[in-house]
PDB file of C-alpha atoms in Angstrom:
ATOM      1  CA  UNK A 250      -8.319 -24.133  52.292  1.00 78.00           C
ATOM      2  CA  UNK A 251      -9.142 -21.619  49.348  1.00 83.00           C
ATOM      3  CA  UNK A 252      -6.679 -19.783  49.632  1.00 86.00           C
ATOM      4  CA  UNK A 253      -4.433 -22.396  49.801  1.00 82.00           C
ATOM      5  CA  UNK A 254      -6.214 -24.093  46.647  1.00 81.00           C
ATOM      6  CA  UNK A 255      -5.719 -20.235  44.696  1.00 80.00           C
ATOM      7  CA  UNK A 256      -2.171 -20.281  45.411  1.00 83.00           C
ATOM      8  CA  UNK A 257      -1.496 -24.103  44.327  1.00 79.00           C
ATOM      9  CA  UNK A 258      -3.623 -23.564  41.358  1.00 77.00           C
ATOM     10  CA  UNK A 259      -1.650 -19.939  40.220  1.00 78.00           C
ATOM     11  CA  UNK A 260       1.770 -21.412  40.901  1.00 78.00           C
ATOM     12  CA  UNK A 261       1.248 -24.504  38.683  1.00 76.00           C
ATOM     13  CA  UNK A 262      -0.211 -21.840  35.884  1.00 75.00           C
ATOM     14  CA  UNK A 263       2.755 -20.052  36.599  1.00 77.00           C
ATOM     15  CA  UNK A 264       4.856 -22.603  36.013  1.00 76.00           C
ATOM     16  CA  UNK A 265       3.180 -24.324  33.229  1.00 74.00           C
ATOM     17  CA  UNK A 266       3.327 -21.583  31.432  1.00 73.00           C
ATOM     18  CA  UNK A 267       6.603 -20.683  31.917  1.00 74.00           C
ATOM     19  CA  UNK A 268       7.336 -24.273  31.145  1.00 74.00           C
ATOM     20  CA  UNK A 269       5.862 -24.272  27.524  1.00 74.00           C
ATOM     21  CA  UNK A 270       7.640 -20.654  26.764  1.00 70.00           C
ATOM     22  CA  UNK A 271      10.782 -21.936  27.440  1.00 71.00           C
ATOM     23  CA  UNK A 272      10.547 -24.909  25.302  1.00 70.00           C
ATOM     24  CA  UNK A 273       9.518 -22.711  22.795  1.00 70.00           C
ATOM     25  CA  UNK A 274      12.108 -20.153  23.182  1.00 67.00           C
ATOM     26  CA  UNK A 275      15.180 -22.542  24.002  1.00 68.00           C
ATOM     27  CA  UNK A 276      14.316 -25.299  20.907  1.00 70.00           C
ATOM     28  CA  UNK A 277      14.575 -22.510  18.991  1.00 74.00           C
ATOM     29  CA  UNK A 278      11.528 -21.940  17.160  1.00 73.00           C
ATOM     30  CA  UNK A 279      11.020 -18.524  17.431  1.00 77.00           C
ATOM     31  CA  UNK A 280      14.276 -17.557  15.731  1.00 79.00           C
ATOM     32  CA  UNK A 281      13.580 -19.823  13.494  1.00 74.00           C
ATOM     33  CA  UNK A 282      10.301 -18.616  12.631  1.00 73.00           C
ATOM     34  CA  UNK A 283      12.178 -15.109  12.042  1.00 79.00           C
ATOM     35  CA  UNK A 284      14.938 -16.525   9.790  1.00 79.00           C
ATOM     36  CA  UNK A 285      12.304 -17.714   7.663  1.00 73.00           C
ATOM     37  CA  UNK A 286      10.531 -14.493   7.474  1.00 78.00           C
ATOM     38  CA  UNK A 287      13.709 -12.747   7.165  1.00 84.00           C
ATOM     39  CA  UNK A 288      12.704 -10.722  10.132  1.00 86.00           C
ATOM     40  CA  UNK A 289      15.707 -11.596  12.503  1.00 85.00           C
ATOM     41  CA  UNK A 290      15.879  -8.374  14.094  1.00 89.00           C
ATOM     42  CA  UNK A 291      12.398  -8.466  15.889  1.00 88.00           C
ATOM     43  CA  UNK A 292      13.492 -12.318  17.851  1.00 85.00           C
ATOM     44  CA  UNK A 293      13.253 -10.009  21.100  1.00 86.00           C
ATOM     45  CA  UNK A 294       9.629  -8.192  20.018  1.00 89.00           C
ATOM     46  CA  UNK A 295       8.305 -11.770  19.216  1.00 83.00           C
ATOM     47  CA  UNK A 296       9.014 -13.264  22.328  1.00 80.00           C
ATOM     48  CA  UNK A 297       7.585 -10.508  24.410  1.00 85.00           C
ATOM     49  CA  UNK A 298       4.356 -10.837  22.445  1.00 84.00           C
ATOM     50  CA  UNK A 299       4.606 -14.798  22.294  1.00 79.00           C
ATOM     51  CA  UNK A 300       4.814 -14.378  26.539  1.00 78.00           C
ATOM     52  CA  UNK A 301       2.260 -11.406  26.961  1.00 84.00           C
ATOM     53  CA  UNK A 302      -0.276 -13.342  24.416  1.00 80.00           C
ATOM     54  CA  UNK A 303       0.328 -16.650  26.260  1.00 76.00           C
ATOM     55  CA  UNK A 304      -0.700 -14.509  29.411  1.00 78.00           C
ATOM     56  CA  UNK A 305      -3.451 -12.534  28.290  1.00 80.00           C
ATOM     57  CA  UNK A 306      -5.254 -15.573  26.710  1.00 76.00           C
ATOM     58  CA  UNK A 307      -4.591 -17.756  29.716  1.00 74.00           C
ATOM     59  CA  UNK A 308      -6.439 -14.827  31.996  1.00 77.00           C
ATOM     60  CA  UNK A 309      -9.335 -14.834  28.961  1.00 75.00           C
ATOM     61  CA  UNK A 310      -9.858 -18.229  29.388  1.00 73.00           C
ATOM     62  CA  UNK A 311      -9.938 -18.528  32.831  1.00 76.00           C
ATOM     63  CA  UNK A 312     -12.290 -15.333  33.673  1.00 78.00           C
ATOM     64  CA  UNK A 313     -14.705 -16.688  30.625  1.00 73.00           C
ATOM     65  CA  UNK A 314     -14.735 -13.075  29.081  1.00 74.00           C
ATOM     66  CA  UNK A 315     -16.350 -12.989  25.943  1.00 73.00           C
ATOM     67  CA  UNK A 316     -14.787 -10.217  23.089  1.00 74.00           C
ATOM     68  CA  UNK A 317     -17.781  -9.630  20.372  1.00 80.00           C
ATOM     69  CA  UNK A 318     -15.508  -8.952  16.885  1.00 81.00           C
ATOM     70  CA  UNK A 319     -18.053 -10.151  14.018  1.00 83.00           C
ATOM     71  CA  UNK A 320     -17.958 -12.389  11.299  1.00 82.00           C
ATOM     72  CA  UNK A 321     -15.041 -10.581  10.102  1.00 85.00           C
ATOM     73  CA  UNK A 322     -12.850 -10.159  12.643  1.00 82.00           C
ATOM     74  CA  UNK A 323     -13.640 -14.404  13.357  1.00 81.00           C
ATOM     75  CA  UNK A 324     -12.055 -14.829  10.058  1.00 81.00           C
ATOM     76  CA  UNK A 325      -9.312 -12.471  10.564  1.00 84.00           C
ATOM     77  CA  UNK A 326      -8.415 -13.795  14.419  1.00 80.00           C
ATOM     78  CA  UNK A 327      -9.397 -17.632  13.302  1.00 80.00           C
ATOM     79  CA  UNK A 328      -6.945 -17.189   9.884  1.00 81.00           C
ATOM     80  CA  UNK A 329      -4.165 -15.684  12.376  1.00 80.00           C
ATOM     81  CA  UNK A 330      -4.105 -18.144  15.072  1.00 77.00           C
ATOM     82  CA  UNK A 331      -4.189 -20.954  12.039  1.00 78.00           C
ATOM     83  CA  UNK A 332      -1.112 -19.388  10.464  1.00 76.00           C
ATOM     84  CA  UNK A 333       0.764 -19.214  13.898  1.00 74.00           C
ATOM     85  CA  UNK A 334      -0.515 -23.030  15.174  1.00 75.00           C
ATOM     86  CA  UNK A 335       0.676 -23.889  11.220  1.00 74.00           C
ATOM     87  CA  UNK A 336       4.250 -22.255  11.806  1.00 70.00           C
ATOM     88  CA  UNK A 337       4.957 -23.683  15.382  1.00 70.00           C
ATOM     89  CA  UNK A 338       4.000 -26.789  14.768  1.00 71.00           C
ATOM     90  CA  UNK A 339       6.110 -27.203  11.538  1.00 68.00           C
ATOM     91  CA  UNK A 340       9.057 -25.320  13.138  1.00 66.00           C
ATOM     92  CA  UNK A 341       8.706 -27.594  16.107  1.00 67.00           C
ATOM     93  CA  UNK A 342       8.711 -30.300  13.715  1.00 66.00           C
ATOM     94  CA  UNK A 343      11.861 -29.358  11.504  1.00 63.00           C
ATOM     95  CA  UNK A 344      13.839 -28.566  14.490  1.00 61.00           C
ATOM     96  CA  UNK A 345      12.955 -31.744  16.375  1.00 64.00           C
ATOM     97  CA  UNK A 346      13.172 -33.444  12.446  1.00 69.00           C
ATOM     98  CA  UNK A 347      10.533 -35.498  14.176  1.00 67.00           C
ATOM     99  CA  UNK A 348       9.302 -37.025  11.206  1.00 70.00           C
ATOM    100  CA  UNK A 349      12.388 -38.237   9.745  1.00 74.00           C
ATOM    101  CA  UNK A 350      13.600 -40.107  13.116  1.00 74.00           C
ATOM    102  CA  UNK A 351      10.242 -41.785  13.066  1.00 73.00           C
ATOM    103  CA  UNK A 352      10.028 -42.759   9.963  1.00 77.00           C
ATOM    104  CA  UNK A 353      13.637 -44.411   9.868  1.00 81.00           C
ATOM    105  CA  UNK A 354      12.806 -46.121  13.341  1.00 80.00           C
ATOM    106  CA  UNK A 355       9.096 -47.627  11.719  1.00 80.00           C
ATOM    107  CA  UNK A 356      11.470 -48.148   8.131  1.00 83.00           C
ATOM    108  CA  UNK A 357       9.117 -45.899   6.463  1.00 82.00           C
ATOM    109  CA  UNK A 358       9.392 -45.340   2.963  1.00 84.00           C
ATOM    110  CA  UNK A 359      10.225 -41.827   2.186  1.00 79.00           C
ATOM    111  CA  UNK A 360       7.946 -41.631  -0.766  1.00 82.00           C
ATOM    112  CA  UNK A 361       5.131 -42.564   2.133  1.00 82.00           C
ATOM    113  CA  UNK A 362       6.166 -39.302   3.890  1.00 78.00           C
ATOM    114  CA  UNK A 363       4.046 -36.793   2.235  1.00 80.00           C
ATOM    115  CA  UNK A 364       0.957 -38.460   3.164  1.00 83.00           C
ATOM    116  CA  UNK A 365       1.856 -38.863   6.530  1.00 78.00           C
ATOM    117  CA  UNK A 366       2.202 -35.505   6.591  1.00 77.00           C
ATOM    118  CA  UNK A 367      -1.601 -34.593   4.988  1.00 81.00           C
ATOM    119  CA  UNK A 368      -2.708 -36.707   7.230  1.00 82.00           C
ATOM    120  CA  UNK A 369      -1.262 -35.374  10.056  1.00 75.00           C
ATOM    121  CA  UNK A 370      -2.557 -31.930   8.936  1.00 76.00           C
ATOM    122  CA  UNK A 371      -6.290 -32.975   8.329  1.00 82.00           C
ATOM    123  CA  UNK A 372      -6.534 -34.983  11.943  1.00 78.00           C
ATOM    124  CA  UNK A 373      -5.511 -31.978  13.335  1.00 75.00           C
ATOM    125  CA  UNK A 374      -7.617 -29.464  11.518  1.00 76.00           C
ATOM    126  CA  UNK A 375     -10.769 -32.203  11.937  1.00 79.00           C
ATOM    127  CA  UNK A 376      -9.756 -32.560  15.750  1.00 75.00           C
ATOM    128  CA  UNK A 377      -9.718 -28.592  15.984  1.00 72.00           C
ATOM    129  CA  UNK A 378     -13.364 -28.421  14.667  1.00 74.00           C
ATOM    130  CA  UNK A 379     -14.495 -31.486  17.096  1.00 73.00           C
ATOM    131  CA  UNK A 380     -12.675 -29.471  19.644  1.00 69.00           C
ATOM    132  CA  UNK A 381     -14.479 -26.284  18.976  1.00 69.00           C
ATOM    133  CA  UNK A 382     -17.563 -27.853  18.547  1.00 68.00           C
ATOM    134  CA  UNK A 383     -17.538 -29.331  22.319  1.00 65.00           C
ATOM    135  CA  UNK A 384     -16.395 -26.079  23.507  1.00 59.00           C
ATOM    136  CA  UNK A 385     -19.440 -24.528  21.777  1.00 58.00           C
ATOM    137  CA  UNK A 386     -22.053 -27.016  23.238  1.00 54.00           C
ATOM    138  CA  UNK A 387     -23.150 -28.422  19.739  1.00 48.00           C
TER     139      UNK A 387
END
């Protein structure tokens, strides 16, 4: 039965995983993230690391391991993964144009838009800090 359970539980990882990379990489957000950047000829590099990174943290979480970096390197790691949450979720956004179709369908003014927007970006940045604070234990 555990064995059985390991397998079940590794293959739906596996294909998770695989699942959210490939939305990822056929929506097109990571060459879109390069045009922006004006970094087009590294598409290939980013996807390797967006794959390995996606693996390596998955195998972090999962074994509970612990990596000691400071007050410094919390900053550093915290400001990184804020920047690339920040750029994936507005590149999902623009390619999606998510917010435009919705606001047509609920006849949202566009001079509303920018505040949906803020607001959008604080529930997620208060939900973040709920989050972490649960993971924490207070």
């Amino acid at each position: 039965m555990e064995l059985f359970l390991i397998i079940f539980g590794l293959s739906s990882g596996i294909m998770v995983g695989a699942g959210v990379i490939s939305l990822l990489i056929l929506v097109g957000i990571i060459p879109r993230m390069a045009q922006l950047s004006n970094t087009r000829s590294f598409i290939n590099f980013y996807e390797k690391i967006l794959v390995i990174g996606t693996f390596l943290g998955s195998l972090i979480s999962i074994q509970n391991i612990g990596i000691t970096v400071g007050k410094v390197g919390v900053l550093v790691f915290g400001l990184a993964y804020g920047i690339f949450i920040g750029f994936l979720s507005s590149g999902l956004a623009e390619i999606l144009d998510y917010i435009p179709i919705i606001s047509r369908r609920l006849k949202i003014p566009t001079i509303y838009l920018k505040y949906i927007i803020i607001s959008l970006l604080i529930g997620k940045v208060i939900g973040s800090f709920i989050g972490w604070k649960i993971v924490e234990g207070g």
